[in-house]
Tab-separated table of C-alpha atoms and ligand atoms in Angstrom:
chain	number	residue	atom	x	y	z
A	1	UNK	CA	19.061	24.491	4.754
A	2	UNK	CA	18.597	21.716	7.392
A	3	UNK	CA	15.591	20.575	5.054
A	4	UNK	CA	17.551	20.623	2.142
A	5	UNK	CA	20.253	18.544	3.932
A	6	UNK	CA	17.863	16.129	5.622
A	7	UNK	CA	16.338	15.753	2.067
A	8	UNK	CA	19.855	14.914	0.449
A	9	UNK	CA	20.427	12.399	3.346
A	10	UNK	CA	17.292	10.625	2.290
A	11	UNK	CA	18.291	10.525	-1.412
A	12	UNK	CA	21.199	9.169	-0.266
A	13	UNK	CA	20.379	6.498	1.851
A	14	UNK	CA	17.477	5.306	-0.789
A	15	UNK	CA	20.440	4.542	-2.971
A	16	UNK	CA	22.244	2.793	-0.172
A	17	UNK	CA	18.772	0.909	0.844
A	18	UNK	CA	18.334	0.080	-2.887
A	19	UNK	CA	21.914	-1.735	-2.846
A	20	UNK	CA	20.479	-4.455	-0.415
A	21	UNK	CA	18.700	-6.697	-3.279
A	22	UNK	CA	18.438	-10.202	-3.608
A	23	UNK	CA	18.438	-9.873	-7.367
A	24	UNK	CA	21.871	-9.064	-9.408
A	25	UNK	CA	20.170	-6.380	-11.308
A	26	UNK	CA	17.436	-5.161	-9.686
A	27	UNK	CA	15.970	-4.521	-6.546
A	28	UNK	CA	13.642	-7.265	-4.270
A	29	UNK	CA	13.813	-7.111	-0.115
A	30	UNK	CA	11.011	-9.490	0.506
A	31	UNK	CA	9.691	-10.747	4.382
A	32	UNK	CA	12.117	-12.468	6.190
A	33	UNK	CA	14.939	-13.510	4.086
A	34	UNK	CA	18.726	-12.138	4.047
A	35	UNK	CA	17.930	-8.743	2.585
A	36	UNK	CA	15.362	-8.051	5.566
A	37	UNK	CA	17.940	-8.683	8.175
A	38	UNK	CA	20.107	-5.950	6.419
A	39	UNK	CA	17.741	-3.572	5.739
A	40	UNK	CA	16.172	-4.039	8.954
A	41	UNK	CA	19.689	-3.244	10.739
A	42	UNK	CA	20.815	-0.168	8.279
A	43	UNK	CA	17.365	1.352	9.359
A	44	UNK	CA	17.862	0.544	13.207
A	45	UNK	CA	21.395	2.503	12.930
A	46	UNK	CA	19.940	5.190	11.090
A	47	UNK	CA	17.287	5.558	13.862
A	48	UNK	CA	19.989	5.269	16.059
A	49	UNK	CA	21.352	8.268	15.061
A	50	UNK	CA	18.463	10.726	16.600
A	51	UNK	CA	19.289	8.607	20.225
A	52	UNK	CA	15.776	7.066	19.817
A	53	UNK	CA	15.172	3.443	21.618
A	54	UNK	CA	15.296	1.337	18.862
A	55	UNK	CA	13.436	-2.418	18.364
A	56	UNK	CA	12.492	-4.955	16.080
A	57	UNK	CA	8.958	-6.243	17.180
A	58	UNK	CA	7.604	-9.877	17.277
A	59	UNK	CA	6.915	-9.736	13.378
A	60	UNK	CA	10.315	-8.580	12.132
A	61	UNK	CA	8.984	-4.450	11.769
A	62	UNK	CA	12.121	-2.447	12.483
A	63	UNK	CA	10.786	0.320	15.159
A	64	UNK	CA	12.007	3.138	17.238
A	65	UNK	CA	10.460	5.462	19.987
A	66	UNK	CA	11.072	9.051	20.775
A	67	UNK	CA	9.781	10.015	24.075
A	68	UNK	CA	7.961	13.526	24.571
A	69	UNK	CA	8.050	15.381	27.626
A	70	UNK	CA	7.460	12.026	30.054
A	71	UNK	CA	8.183	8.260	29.075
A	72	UNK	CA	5.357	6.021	28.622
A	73	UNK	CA	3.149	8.631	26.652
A	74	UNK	CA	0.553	7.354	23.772
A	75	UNK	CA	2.414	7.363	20.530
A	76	UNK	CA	2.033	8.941	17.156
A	77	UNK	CA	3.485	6.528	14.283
A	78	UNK	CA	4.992	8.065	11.795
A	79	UNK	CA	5.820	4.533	8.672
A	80	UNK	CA	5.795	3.071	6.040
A	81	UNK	CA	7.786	-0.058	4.407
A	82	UNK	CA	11.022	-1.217	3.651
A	83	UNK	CA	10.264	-4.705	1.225
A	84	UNK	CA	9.567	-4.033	-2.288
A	85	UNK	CA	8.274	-6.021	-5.556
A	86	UNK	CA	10.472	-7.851	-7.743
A	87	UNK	CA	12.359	-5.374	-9.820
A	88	UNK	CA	11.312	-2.438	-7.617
A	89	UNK	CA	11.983	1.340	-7.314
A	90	UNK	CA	14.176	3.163	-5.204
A	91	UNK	CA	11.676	5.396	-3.330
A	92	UNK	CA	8.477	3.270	-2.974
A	93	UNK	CA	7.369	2.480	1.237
A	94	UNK	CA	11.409	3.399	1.626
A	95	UNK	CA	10.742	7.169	1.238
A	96	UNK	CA	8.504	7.452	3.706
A	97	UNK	CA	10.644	5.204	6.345
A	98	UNK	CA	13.384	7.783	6.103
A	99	UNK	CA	11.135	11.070	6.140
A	100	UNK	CA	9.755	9.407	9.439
A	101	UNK	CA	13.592	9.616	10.680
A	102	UNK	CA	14.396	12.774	9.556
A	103	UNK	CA	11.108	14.141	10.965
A	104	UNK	CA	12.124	12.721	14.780
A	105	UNK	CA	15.772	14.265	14.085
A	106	UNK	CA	14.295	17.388	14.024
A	107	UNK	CA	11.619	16.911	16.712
A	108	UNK	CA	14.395	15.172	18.911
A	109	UNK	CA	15.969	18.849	20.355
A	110	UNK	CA	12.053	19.850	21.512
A	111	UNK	CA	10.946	16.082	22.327
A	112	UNK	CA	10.434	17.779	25.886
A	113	UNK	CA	7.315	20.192	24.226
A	114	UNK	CA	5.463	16.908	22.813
A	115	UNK	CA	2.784	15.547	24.761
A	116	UNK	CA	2.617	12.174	22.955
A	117	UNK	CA	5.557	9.866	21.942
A	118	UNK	CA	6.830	9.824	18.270
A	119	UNK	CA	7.183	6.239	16.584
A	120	UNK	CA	8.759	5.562	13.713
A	121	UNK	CA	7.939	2.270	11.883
A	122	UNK	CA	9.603	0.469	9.315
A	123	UNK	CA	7.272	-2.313	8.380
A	124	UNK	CA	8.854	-5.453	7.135
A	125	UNK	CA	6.320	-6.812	4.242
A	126	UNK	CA	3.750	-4.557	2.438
A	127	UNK	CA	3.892	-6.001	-0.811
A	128	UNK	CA	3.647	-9.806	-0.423
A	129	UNK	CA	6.414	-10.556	-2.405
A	130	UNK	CA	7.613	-13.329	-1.041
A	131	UNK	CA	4.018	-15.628	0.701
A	132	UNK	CA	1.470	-13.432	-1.861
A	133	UNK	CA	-0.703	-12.383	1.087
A	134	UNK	CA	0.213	-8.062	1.819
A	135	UNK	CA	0.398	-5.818	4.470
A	136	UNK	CA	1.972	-8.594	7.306
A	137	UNK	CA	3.619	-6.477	9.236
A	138	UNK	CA	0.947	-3.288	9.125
A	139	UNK	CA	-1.417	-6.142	10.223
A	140	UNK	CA	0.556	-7.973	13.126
A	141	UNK	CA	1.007	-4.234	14.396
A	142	UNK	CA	-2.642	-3.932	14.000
A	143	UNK	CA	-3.574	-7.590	15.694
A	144	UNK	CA	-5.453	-8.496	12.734
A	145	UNK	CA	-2.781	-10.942	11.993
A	146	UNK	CA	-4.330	-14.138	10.005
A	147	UNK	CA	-3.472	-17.206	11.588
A	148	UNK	CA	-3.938	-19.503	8.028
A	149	UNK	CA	-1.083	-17.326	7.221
A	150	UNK	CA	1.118	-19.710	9.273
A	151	UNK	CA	0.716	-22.550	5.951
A	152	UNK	CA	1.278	-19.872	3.452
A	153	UNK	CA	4.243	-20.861	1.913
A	154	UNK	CA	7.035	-19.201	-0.942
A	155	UNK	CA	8.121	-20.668	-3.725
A	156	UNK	CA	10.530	-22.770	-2.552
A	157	UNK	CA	7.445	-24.417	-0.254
A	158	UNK	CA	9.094	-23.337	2.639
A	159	UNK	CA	6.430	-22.073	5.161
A	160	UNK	CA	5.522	-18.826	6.704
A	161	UNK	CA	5.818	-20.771	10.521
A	162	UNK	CA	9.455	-22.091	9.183
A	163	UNK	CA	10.880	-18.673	7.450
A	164	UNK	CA	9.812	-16.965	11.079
A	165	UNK	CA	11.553	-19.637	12.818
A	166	UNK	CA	14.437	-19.300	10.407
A	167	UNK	CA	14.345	-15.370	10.912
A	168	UNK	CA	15.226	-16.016	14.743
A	169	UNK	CA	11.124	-15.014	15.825
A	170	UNK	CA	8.559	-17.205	17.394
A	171	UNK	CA	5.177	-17.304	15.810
A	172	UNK	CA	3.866	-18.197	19.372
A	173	UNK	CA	4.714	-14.410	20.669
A	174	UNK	CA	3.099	-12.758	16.735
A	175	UNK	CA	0.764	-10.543	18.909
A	176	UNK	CA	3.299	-9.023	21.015
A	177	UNK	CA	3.338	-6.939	17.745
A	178	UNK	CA	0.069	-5.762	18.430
A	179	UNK	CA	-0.484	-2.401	19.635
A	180	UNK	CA	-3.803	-1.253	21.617
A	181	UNK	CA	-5.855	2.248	21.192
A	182	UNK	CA	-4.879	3.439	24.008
A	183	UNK	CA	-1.365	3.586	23.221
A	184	UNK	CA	-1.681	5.499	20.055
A	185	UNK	CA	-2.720	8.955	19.529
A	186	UNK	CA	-2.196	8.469	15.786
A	187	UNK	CA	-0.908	7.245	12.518
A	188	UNK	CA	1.047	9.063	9.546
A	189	UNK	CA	2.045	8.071	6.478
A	190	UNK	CA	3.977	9.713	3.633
A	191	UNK	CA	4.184	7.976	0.481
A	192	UNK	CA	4.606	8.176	-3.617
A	193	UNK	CA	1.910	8.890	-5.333
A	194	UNK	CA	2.379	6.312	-7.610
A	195	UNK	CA	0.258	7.775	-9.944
A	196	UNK	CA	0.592	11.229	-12.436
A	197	UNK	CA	-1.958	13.227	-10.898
A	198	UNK	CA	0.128	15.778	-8.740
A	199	UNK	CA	2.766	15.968	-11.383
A	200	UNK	CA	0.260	16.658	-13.944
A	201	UNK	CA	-1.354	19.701	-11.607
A	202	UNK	CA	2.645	20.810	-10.690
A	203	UNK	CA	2.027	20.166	-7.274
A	204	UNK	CA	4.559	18.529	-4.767
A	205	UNK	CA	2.342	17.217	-2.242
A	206	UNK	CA	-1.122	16.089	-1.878
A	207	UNK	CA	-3.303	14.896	0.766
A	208	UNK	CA	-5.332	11.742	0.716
A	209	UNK	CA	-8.547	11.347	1.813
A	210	UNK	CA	-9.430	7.378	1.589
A	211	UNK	CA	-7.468	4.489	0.386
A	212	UNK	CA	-9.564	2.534	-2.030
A	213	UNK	CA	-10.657	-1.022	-0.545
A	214	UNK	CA	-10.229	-3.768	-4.074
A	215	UNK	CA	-13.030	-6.549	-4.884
A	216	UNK	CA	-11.636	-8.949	-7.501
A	217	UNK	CA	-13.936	-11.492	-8.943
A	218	UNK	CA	-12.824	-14.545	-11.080
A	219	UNK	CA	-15.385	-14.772	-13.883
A	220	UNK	CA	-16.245	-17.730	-16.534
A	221	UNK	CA	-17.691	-17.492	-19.638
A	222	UNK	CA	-18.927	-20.663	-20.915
A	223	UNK	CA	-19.944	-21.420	-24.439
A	224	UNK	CA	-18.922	-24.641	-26.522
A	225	UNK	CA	-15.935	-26.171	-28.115
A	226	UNK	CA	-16.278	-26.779	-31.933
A	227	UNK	CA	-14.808	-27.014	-34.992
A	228	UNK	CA	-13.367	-23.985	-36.477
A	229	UNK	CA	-13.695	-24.907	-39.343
A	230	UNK	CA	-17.068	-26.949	-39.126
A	231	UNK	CA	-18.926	-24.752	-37.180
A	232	UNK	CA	-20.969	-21.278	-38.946
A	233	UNK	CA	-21.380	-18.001	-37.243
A	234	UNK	CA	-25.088	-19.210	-36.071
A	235	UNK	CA	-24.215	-22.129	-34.609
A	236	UNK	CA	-20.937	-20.856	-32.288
A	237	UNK	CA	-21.009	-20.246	-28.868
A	238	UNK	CA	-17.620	-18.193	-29.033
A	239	UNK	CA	-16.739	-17.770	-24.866
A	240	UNK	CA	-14.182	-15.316	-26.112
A	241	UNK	CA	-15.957	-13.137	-28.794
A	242	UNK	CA	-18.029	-12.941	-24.804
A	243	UNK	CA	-14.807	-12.144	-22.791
A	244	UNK	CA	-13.836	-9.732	-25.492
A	245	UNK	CA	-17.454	-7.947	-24.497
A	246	UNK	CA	-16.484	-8.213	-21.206
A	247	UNK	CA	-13.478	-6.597	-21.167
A	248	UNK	CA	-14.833	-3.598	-22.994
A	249	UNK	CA	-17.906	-3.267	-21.375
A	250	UNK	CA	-15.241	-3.117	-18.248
A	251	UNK	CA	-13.477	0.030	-19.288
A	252	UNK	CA	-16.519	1.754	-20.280
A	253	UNK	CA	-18.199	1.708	-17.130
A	254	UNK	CA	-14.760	2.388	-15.279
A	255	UNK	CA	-14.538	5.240	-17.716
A	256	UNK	CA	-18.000	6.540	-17.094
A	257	UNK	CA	-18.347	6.213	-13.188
A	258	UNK	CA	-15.164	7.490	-12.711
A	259	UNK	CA	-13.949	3.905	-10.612
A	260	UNK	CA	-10.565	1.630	-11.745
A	261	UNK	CA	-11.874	-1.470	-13.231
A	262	UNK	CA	-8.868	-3.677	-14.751
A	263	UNK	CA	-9.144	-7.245	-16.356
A	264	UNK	CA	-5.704	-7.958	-16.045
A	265	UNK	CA	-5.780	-12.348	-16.258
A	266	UNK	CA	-7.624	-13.632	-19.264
A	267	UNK	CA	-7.469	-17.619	-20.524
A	268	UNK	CA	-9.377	-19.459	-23.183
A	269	UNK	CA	-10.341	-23.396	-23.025
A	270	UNK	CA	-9.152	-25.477	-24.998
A	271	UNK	CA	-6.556	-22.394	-26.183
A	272	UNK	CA	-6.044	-24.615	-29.632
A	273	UNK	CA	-6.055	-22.483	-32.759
A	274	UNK	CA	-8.375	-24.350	-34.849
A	275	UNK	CA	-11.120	-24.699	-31.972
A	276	UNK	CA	-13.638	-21.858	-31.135
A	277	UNK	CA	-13.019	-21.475	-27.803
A	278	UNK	CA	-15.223	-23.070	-25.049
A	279	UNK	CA	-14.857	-21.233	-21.914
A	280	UNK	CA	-13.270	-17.909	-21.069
A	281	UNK	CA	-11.876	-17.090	-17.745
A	282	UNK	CA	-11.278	-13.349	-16.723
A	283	UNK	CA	-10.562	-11.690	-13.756
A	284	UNK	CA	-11.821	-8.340	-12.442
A	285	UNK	CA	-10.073	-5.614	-9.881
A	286	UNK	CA	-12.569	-2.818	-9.174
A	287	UNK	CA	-11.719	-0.071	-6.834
A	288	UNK	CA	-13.279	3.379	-6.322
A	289	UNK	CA	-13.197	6.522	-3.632
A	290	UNK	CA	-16.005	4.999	-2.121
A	291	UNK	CA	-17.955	1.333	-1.545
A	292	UNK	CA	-20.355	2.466	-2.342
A	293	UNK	CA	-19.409	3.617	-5.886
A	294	UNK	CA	-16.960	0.593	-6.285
A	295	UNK	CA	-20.238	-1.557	-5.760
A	296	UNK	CA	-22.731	0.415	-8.035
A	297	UNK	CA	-20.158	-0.040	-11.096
A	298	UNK	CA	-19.721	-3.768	-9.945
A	299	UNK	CA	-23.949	-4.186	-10.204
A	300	UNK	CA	-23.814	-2.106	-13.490
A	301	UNK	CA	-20.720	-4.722	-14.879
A	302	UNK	CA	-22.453	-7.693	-13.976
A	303	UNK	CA	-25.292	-6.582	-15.819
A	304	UNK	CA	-24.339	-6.080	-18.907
A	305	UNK	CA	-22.377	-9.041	-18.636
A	306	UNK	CA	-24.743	-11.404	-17.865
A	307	UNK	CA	-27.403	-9.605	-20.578
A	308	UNK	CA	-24.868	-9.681	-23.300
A	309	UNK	CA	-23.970	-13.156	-22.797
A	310	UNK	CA	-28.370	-14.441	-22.513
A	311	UNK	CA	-28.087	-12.636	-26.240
A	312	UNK	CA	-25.614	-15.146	-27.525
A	313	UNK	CA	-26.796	-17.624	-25.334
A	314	UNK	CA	-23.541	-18.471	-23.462
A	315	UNK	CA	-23.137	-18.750	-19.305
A	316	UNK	CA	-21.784	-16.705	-16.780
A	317	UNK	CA	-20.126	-18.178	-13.796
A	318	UNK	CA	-18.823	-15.222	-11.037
A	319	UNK	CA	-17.091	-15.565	-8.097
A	320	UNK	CA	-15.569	-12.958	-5.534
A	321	UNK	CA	-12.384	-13.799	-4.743
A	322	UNK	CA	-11.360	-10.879	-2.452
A	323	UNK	CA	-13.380	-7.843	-0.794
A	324	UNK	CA	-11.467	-5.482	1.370
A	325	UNK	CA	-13.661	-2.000	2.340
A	326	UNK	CA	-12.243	1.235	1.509
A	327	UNK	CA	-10.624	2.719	4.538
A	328	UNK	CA	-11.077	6.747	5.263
A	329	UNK	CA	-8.409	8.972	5.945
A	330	UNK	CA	-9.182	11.139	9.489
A	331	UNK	CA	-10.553	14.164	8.729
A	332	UNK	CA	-8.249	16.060	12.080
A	333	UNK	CA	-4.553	14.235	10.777
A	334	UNK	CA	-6.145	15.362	7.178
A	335	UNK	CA	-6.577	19.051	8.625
A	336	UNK	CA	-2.418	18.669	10.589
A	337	UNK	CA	-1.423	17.619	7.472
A	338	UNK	CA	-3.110	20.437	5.464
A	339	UNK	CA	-1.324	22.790	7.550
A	340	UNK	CA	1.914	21.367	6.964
A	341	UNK	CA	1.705	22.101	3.283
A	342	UNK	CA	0.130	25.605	3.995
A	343	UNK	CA	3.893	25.676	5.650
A	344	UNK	CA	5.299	24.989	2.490
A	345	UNK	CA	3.733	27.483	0.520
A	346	UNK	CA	0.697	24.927	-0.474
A	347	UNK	CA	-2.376	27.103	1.178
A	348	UNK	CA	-5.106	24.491	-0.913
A	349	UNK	CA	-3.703	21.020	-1.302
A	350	UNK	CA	-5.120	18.936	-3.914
A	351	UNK	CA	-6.713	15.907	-2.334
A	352	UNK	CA	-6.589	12.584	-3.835
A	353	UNK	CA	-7.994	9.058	-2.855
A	354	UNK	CA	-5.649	6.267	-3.082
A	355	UNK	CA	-5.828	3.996	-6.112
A	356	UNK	CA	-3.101	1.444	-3.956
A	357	UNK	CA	-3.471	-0.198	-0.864
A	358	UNK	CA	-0.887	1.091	1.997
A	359	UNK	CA	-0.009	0.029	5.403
A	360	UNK	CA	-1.893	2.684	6.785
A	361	UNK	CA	-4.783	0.772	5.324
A	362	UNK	CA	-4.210	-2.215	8.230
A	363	UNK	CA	-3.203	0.583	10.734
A	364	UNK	CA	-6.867	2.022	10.772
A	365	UNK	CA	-8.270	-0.931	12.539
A	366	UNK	CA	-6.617	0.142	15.763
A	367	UNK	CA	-6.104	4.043	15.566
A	368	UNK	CA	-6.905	7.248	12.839
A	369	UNK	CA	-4.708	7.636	10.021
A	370	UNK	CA	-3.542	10.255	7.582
A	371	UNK	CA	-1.883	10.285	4.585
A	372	UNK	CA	0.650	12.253	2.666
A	373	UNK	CA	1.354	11.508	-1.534
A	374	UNK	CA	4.042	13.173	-3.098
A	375	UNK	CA	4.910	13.692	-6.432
A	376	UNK	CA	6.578	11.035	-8.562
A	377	UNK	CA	8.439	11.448	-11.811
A	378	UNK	CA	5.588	10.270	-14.837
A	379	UNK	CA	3.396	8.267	-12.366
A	380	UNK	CA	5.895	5.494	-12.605
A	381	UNK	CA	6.219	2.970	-9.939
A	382	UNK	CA	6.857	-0.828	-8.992
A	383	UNK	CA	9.447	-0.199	-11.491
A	384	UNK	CA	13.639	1.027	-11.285
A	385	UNK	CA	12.489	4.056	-12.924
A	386	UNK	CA	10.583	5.567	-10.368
A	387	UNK	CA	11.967	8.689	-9.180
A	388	UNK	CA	11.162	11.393	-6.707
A	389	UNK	CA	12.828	15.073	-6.671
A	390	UNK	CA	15.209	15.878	-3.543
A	391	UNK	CA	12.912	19.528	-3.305
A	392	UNK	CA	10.105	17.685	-3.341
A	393	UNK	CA	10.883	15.738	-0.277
A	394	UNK	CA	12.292	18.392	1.424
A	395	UNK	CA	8.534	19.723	1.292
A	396	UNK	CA	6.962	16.676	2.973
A	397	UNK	CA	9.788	16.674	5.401
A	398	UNK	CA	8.749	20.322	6.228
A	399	UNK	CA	4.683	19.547	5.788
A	400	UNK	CA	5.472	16.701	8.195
A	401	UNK	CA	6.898	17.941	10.871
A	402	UNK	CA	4.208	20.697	10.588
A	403	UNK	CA	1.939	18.381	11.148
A	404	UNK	CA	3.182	16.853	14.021
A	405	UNK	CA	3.102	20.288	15.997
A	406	UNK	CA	-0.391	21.118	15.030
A	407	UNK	CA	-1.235	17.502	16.346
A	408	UNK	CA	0.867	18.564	19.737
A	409	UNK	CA	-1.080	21.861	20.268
A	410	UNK	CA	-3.778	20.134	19.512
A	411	UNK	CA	-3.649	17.225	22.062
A	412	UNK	CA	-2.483	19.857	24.580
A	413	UNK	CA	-5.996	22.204	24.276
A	414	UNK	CA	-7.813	19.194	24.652
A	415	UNK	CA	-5.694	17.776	27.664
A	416	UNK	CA	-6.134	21.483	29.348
A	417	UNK	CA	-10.221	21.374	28.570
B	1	ZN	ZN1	4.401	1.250	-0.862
């Protein structure tokens, strides 16, 4: 029943985190405004609660420390986020903040039997909402904080330097945030799956075994403005009639090597009704399990593209506009994690590679990571729909906490070897 109560608590407080919004009818927390403060001091009392130490670091992340059986041990983080989009869900980044709380309330009693520390992490701004570049507060924990970040500004032009400044922190002291190896034994992540797969097998929880890296591209196709009326078939060098190719050539080799390809920005020149359009701009998001499957569909697309468009004798113009590489899950917090839904009655998890970039994505530059999904209602998220069931979490509460003992006996063989 504690499970079940711990799980209601979480419902709960999602509700009361999903009340801090700076819209009237919807929910945005974004990176150091108003909302932040708030959330950032509801979370710190809620963390008070299990008598951990609680902080908020150099970048605004709200943390908190349990000790194990002597201060000063190596850590295992246990996060996620607490900003959102615009118009957000309830449970997205916030869900796994508050499983990470009511995992160290129930470690707390045998904190004396853990040979690491337990951290849990509330990072302040996973989504870019509010300066459009993501995972700032996974990365400043990480030290792979970008210093042109500093001129990034919102939309009101005020500056990422000036909103940290305005926040009460000091850009001069942004790697304080930054944690070392040697401190950390470990990172763990539960989130929403944000997609329909588990639902659609009628399984809680899954495990996840990379989280895709994204390359976009920005892609022209150039033909020639004419007369619509004026100009015959023959003669046209329709840039869109090539886009329109594009964009279904796209799907089909997502479709067919199994990768996500989306054109999801498309814009004709001039754009006048009567004028067969000149140049097409597109963009392209590809990601996959796997580089190197991500990169074989990107050769394939590019092909076709640029064959299709020598046939009608228009140009293609590509540029990358953002690479990140796809970031594997550890195969030992995998196998912890694995046993914590064997706990729940799960003895062969379904394991999934993630289709959206998380903070644990930034967190495996300085230690291993694993990754819990659990179910969401229809797939739906980024939206107010999105919904999670109160049994559900109760599971990843249990598969959690699970995990964090197998880690424990773990780390104690290998201490005693
Ligand atoms: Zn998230």
């Amino acid at each position: 029943m504690t499970l079940d109560a711990a799980a209601a608590r979480i419902m709960t407080r999602c509700d009361e985190l999903a009340a801090i919004s700076a819209l009237p009818d919807g929910i945005l927390r974004a990176y150091l405004t108003e909302e932040h403060q708030r959330h950032n001091a509801l979370a710190a009392a809620w963390m008070a609660e299990v008598e951990m130490e609680t902080w908020q670091d150099a970048a605004g992340n709200q943390c908190a420390r349990l000790e194990g059986r002597e201060p000063g041990l190596p850590a295992l983080i246990i996060a996620s986020h607490l900003d959102t989009v615009p118009d957000a869900g309830r449970f997205d980044g916030i869900m796994g903040v508050l499983l990470g709380i009511e995992t160290a309330r129930l470690l707390a009693p045998y904190a004396k039997d853990l040979p690491f520390a337990v951290e849990i992490i509330a990072f302040a701004d996973e989504e870019g909402a509010r300066f459009g570049a993501t995972l700032l507060g996974s990365r400043a924990m990480a030290g792979t904080w970008d210093p042109a970040w500093w001129e990034a500004v919102d939309a009101e032009g005020i500056s990422m330097a000036q909103a940290f400044w305005d926040f009460g922190l000091d850009p001069e002291r942004i790697d304080d945030a930054a944690r070392a190896p040697k401190d950390l034994v470990g990172y763990l992540e539960a989130h929403i799956e944000q997609g329909p797969y588990l639902e659609a097998a009628e399984r809680p929880l899954g495990l996840v075994s990379s989280i895709a890296g994204a390359r976009r591209f920005r892609l022209a196709i150039l033909g020639e403005a004419r007369h619509a009326g004026g100009t015959p078939y023959e003669r046209r060098r329709d840039a869109l009639v090539g886009a329109a190719q594009a964009v279904l050539d796209v799907e089909r080799i997502g479709r067919e090597r199994g990768v996500i390809a989306t054109v999801g920005q498309l814009e004709t020149r001039p754009g006048a009704v009567n004028v067969v359009p000149g140049e097409a701009d597109f963009s392209l998001d590809l990601r996959a399990e796997s580089d190197a499957l991500r990169d074989a569909a990107w050769q394939e697309i590019h092909a076709a593209l640029a064959g299709f468009c020598a046939q009608r004798n228009l140009e293609l113009v590509v540029e990358e506009i953002h690479a990140a590489p796809t970031v594997s899950c550890s195969p030992r917090l995998t196998r912890a994690l694995a046993a914590g839904a064997a706990v729940t009655g799960d003895t062969d998890p379904i394991t999934m590679y993630s289709r959206a970039g998380h903070d644990a994505m930034a967190m495996a530059a300085v230690t291993d990571i694993g990754m819990l999904f659990t179910r969401c209602e229809d797939g739906i998220s980024h939206h107010p729909e999105e919904n999670v069931m109160s049994t559900d979490v109760a599971l990843a509460l249990q598969a959690l906490q699970e995990a964090v003992w197998v880690l424990a006996r773990e780390h104690g063989e290998r201490a005693a070897r």
